[in-house]
Coordinates of C-alpha atoms and ligand atoms in Angstrom, one line a residue:
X803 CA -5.5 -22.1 3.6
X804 CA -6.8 -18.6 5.4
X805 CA -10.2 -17.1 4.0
X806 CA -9.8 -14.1 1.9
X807 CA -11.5 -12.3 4.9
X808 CA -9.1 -14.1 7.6
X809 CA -6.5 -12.3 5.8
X810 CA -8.1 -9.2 5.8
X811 CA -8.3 -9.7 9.6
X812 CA -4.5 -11.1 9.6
X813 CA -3.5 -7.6 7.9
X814 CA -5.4 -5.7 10.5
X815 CA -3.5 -7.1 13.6
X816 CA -0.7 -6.0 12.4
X817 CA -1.5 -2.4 12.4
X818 CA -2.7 -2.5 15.2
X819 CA 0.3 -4.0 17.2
X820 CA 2.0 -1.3 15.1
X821 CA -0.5 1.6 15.4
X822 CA -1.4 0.8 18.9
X823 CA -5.0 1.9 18.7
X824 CA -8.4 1.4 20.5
X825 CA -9.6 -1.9 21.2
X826 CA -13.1 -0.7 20.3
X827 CA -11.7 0.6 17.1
X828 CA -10.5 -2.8 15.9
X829 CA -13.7 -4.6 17.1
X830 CA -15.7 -2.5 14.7
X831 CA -13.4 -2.9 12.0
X832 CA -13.7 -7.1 12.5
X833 CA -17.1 -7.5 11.6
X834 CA -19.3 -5.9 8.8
X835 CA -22.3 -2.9 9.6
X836 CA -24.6 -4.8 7.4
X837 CA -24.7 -7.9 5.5
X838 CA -27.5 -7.9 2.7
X839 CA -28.3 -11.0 0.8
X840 CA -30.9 -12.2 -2.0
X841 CA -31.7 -15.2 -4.1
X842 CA -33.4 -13.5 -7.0
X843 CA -35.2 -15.5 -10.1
X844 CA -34.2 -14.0 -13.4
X845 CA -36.1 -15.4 -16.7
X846 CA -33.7 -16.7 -19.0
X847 CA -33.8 -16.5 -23.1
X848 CA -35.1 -19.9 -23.3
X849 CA -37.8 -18.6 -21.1
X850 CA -36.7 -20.7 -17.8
X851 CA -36.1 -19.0 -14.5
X852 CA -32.9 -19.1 -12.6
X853 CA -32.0 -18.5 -9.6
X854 CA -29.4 -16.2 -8.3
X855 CA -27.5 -15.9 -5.2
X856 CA -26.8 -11.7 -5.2
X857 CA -24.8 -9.7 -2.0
X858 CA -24.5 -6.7 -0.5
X859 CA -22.2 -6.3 2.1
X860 CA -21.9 -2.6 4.0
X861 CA -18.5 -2.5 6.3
X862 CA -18.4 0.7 7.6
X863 CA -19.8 4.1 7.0
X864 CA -17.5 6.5 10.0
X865 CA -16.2 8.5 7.1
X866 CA -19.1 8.8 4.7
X867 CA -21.5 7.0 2.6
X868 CA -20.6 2.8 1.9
X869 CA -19.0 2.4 -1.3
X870 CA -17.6 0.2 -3.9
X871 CA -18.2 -2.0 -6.7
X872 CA -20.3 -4.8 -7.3
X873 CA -18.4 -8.4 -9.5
X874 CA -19.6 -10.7 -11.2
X875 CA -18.3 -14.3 -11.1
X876 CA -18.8 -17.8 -10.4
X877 CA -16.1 -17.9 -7.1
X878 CA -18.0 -15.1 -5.1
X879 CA -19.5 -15.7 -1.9
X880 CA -20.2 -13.9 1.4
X881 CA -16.8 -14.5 2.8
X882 CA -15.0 -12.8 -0.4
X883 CA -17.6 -9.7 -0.8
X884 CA -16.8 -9.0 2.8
X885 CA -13.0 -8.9 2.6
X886 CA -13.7 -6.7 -0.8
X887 CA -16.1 -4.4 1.2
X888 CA -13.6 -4.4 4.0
X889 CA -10.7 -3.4 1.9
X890 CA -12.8 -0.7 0.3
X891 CA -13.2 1.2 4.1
X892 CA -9.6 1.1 4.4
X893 CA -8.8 2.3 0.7
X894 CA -11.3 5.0 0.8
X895 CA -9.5 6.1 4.3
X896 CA -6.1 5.8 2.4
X897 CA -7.2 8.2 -0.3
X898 CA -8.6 10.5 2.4
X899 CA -12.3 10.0 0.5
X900 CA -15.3 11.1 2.2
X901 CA -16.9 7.3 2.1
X902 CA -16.7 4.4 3.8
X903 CA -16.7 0.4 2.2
X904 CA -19.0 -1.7 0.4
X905 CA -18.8 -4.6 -2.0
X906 CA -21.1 -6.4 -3.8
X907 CA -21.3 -9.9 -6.0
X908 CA -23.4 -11.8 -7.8
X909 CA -22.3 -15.6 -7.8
X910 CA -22.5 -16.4 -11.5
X911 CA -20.3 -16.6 -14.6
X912 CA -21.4 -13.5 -16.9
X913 CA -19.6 -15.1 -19.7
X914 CA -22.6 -17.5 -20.3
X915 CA -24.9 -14.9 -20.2
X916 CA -26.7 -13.1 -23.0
X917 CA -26.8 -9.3 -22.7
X918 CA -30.7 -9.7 -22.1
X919 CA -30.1 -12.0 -19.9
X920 CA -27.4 -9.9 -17.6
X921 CA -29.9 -6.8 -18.0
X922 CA -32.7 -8.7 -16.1
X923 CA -29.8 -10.0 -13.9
X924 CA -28.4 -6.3 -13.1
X925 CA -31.9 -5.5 -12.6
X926 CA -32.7 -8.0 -10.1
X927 CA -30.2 -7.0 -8.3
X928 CA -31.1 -3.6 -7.7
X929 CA -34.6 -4.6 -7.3
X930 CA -33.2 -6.5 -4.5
X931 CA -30.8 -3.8 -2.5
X932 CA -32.5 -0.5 -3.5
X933 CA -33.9 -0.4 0.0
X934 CA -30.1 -0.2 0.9
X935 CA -28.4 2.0 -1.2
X936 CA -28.5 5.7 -2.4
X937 CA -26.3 8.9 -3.3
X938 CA -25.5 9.4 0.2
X939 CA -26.5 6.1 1.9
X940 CA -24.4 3.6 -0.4
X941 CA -22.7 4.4 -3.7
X942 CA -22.1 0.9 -6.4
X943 CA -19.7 1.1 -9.4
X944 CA -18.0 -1.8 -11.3
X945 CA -15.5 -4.5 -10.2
X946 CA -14.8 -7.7 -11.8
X947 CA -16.5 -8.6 -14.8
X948 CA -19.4 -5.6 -14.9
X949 CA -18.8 -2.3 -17.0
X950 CA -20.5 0.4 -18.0
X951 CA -22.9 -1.0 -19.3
X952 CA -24.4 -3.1 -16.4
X953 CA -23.6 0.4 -14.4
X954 CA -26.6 1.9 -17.0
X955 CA -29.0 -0.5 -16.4
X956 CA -28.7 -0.7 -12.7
X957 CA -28.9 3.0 -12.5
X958 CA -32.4 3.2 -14.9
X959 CA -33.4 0.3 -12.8
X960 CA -32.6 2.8 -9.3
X961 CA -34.5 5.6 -10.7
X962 CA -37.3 3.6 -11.4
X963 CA -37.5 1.6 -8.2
X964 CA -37.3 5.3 -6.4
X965 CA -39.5 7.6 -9.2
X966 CA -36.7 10.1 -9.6
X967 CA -33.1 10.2 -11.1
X968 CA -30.4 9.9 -9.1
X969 CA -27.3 9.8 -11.3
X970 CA -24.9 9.6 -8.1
X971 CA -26.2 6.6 -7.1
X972 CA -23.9 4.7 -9.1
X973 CA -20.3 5.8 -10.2
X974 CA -18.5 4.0 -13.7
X975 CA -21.8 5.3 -15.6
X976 CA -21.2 6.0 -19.1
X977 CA -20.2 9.3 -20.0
X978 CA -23.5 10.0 -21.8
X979 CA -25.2 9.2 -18.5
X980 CA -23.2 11.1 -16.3
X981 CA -20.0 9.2 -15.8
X982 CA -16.9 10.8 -15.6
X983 CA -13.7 11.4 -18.4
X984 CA -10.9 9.1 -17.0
X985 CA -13.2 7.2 -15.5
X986 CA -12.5 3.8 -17.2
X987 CA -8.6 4.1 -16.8
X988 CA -8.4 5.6 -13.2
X989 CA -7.6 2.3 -11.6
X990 CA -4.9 1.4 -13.7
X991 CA -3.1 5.4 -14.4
X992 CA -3.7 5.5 -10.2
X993 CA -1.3 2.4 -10.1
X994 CA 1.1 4.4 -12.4
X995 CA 1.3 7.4 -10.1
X996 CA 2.0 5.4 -7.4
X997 CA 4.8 3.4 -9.4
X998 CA 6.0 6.9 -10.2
X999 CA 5.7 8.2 -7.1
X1000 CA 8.0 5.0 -5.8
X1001 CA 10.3 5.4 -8.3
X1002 CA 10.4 8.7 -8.2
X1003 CA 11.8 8.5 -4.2
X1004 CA 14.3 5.6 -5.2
X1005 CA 16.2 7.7 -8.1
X1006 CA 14.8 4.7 -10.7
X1007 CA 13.8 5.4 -13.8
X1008 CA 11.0 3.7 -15.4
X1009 CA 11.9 3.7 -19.2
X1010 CA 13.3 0.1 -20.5
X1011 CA 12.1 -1.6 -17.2
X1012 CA 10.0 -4.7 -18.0
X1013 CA 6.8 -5.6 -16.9
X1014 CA 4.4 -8.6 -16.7
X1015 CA 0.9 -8.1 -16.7
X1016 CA -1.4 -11.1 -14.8
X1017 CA -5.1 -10.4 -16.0
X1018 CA -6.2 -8.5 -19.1
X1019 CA -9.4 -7.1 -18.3
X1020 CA -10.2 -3.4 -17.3
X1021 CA -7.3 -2.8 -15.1
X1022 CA -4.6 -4.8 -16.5
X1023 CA -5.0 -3.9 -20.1
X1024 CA -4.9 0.3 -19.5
X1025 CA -2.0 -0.8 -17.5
X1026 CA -0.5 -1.8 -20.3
X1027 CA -1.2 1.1 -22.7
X1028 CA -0.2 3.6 -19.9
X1029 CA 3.3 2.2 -18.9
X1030 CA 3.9 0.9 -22.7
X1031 CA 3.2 4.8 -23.3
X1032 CA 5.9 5.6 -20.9
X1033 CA 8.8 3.7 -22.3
X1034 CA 8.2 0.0 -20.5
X1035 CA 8.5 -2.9 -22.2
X1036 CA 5.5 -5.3 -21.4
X1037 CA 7.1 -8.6 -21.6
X1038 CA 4.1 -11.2 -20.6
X1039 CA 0.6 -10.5 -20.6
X1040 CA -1.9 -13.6 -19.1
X1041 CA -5.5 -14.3 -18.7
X1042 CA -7.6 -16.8 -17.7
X1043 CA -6.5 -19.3 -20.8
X1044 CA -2.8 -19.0 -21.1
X1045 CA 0.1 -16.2 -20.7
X1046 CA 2.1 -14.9 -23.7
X1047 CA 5.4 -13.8 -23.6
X1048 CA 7.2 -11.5 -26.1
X1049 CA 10.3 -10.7 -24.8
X1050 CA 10.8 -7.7 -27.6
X1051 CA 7.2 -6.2 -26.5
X1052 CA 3.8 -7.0 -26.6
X1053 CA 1.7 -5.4 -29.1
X1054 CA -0.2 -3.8 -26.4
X1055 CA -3.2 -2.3 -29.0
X1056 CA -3.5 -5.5 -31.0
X1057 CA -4.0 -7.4 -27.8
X1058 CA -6.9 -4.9 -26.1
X1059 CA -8.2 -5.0 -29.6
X1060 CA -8.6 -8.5 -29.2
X1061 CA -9.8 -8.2 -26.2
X1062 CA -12.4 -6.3 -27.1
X1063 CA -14.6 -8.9 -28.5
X1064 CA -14.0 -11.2 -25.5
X1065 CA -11.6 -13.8 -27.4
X1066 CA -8.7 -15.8 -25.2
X1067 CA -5.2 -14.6 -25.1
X1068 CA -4.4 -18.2 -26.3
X1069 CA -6.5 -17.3 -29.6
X1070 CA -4.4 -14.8 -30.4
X1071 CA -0.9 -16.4 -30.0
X1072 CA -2.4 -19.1 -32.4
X1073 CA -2.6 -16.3 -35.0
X1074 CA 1.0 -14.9 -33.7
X1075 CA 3.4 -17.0 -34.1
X1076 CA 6.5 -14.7 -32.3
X1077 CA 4.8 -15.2 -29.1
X1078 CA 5.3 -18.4 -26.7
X1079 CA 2.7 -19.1 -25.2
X1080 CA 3.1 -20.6 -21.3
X1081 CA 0.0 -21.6 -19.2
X1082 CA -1.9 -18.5 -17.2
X1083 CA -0.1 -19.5 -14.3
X1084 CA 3.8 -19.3 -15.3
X1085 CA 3.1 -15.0 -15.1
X1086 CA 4.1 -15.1 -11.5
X1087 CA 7.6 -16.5 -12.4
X1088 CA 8.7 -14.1 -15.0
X1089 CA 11.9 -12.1 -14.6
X1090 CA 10.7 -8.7 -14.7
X1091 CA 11.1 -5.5 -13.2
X1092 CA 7.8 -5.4 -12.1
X1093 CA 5.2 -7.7 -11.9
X1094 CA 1.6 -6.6 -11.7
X1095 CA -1.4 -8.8 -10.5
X1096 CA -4.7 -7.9 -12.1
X1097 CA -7.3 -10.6 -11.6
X1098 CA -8.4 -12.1 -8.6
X1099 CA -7.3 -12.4 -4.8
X1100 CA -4.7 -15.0 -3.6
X1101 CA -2.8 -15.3 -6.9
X1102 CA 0.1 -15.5 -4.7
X1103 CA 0.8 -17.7 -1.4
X1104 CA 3.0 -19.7 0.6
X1105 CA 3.1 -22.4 -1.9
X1106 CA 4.4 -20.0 -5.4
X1107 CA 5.5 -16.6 -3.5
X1108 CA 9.6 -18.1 -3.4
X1109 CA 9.2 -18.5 -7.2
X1110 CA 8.9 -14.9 -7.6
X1111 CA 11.4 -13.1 -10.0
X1112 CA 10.0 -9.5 -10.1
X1113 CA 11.6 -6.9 -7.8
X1114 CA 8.3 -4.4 -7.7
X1115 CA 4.8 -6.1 -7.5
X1116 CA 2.0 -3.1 -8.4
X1117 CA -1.2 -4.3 -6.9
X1118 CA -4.3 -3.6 -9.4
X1119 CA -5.9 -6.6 -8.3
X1120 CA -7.7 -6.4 -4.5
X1121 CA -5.9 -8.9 -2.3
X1122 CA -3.9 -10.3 -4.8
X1123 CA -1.2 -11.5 -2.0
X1124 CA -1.6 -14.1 0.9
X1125 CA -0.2 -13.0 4.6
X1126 CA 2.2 -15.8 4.0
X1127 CA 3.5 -14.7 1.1
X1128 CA 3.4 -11.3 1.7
X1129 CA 6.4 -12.3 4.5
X1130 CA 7.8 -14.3 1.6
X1131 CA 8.5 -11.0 -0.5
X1132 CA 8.9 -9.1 2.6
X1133 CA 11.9 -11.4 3.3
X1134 CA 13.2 -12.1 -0.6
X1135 CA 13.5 -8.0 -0.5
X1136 CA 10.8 -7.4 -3.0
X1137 CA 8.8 -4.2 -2.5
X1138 CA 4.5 -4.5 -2.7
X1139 CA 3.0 -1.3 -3.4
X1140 CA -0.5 -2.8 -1.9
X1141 CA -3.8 -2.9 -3.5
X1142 CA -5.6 -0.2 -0.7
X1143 CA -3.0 2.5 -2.7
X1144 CA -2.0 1.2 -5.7
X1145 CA -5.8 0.4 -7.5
X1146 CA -7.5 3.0 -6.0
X1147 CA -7.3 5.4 -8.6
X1148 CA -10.6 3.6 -9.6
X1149 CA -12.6 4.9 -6.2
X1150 CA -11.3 8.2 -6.2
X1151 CA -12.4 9.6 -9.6
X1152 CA -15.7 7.7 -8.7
X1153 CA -15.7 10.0 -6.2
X1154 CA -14.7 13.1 -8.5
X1155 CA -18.3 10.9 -10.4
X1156 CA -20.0 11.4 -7.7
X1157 CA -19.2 15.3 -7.0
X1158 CA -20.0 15.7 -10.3
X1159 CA -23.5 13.6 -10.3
X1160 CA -24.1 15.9 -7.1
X1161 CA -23.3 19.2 -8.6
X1162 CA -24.1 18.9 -12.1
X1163 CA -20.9 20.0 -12.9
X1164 CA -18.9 18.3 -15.7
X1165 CA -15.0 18.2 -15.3
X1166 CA -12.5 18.1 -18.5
X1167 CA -10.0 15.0 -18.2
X1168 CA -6.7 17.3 -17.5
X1169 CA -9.1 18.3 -14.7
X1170 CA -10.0 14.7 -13.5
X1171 CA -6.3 13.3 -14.3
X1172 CA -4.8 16.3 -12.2
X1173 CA -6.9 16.0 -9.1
X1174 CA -6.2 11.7 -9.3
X1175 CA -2.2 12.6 -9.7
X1176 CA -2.6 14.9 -6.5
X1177 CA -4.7 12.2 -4.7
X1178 CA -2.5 9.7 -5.3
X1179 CA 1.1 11.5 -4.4
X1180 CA -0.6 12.7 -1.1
X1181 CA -1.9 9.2 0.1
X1182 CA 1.6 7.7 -1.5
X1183 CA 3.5 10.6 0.5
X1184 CA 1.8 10.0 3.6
X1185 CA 2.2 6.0 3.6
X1186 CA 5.8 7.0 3.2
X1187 CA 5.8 8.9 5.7
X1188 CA 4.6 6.2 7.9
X1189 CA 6.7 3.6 6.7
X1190 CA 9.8 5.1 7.2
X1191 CA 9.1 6.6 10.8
X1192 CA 7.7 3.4 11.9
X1193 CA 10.2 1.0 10.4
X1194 CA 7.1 -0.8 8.9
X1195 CA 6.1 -2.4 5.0
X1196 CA 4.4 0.1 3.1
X1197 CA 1.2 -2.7 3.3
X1198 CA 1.1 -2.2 7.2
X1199 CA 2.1 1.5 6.6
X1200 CA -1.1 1.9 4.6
X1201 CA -3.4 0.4 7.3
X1202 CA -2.1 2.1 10.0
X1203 CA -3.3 5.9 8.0
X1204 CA -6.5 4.3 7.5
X1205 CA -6.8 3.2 10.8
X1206 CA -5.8 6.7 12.1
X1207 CA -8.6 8.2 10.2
X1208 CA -10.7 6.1 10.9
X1209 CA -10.5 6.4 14.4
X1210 CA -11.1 10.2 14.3
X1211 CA -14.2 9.8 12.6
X1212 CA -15.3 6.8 15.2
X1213 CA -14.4 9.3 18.2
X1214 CA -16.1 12.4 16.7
X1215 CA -19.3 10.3 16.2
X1216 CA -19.1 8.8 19.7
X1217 CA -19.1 4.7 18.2
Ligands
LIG2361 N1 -14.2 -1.8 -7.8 C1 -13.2 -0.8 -7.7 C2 -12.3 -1.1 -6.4 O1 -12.2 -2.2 -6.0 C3 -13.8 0.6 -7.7 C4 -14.8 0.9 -6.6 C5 -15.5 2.1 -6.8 O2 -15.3 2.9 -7.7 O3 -16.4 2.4 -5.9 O4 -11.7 -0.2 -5.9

């Protein structure tokens, strides 16, 4: 199977066969700026040491300071932060952000982890890259499996390392810290304004369409709560242990309240009877309206894509679709509102953060919801735009704005 990065590099051929731009363009957007890595010791509860394998990978910085967020799980590696931090440069240039990408990982399984223990881990990590990052040099924020709260401690650990605070340093603070209203549900009410927006430009209208949900954690579970809120009926719902189907409508508050407290979705089916539960997996196949990925990359390839039943897949999740089955879908006629638009609601109010960190300003949330619903109709107009004048997916459609941008900002600077 291609890497996760091959992919990325897969996607970017095709733009540029479509976009037709400089050579020099695409051979700076092939390999990464800067590649940081550290093995860092952190002292566990038991008072052992262990070590950790911790990355910081810096793409490109044409537009603006590197950023995006830093995950936390046991698959991550060099080859996965880069196509994450790759993604991010394109995303940023979709949204028409003034940044470029980053990514960053930790290879390790939180879940194991005491909250001591992934304090001295969030710590070590910034201990390691705070040579390489700053308000206007590289700008973290959360991704998979890191919150708020790990946000907090890696900012005090910053402004410690550098003897001054610097609350734009990091973006998906807490509020009390200077993070921004809307924050925690940007990614997921950015995916419904570009579902709108979609819908909105095909006459459909979303009210009784059903949805399935794959991946309950930050992004999938607002998802939830925002289209429930607008008259969808979430059908399945699936995380790591096992996918629950309710073909009336999930109880979208029980299930984040259960959440909350970290417990499997399979826990909570054994406590609710009227729901069948399926394993994780069978998500992909449910006969929805809409399907929408919300874990990890690759959920989808050659080998699953034909077994597809949704007509709409949202993309929350980065990379959730292989080349191969992105021509699958392509083919089957199913429309993929890709990841670079649809979840990147979460970089641009980090970005409204990060104005706001600069500024010392503090917006209201009409304020911050507003400006994301204008972001995300403009980049969504303008992919249209593309799409239709070129004859090309919206996926390719997307890369070819970036790549556009992009390129301006390369020529202007001489690279
Ligand atoms: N981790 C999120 C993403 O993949 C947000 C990044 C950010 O806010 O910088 O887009």
């Amino acid at each position: 199977m291609t890497t996760f990065f091959e992919n990325y590099l897969g996607l970017l051929d095709r733009a540029f066969e479509a976009h037709g731009a400089s050579s020099d363009l695409k051979e700076q957007l092939k390999t990464p700026k800067h590649i940081h890595e550290a093995t860092k010791s952190v002292v566990m509860d038991d008072g052992t040491e262990r070590d950790f394998h911790m990355y910081r990978v810096q793409f490109n910085d044409a537009r603006g300071p590197f950023k995006g967020g830093i995950r936390f799980h046991p698959q991550t590696d060099l080859e996965e932060v880069k196509a994450l931090a790759a993604l991010m440069a394109i995303k940023c240039a979709v949204l028409n952000i003034p940044f470029g990408g980053a990514k960053g990982g930790i290879t390790v399984d939180p879940r194991g982890l005491s909250d001591g223990e992934q304090k001295r881990l969030a710590e070590a990590y910034i201990d390691a890259m705070t040579p390489h990052i700053g308000p206007d040099k590289d700008i973290p924020a959360p991704d998979v499996q890191t919150n708020e709260q790990i946000m907090a401690w890696m900012l005090t650990q910053y402004e410690r390392n550098v003897g001054m605070h610097a609350p734009a340093v990091i973006t998906g603070k807490p509020l009390a810290l200077g993070g921004s209203l809307g924050r925690s549900s940007a990614t997921s009410l950015g995916g419904v304004f570009t579902l709108e927006a979609y819908l909105a430009e095909t006459n459909q209208d979303m009210g009784g369409m059903t949805v399935a949900i794959q991946g309950f954690g930050n992004a999938g579970s607002y998802a939830a709560k925002l289209l429930a809120e607008r008259g969808m009926c979430i059908t399945a719902v699936a995380d790591s242990s096992a996918a629950l189907i309710y073909d009336q409508g999930v109880d979208v508050e029980a299930l984040i309240a259960w959440k909350k407290d970290h417990k499997p979705l399979r826990a909570f089916a054994a406590e609710h009877p009227e729901y069948t539960v399926m394993p994780a997996d069978s998500i992909l196949y449910r006969d929805v309206d809409v399907f929408i990925p919300a874990a990890l990359e690759n959920a989808i390839t050659k080998h699953n894509a034909a077994q597809v039943r949704a007509r709409i897949i949202l993309e929350l999740a980065n990379g959730p679709l292989t080349l191969e089955a992105d021509d699958i879908l392509e083919k089957m006629g199913v429309v993929v509102l890709p990841d670079v638009l649809a979840n990147a609601g979460g970089v641009t109010v980090s970005y409204f953060e990060w104005v706001q960190g600069r500024t010392g300003d503090r917006w209201d949330l009409q304020t911050v919801e507003e400006k994301l619903h204008q972001k995300m109709q403009d980049a969504y107009d303008a992919c249209a735009k593309i799409a239709k004048e070129r004859g090309v997916r919206f996926r390719t459609a997307t890369f070819m704005l970036a790549l556009s941008r992009l390129e301006t900002a390369m020529k202007l600077r001489g690279l």
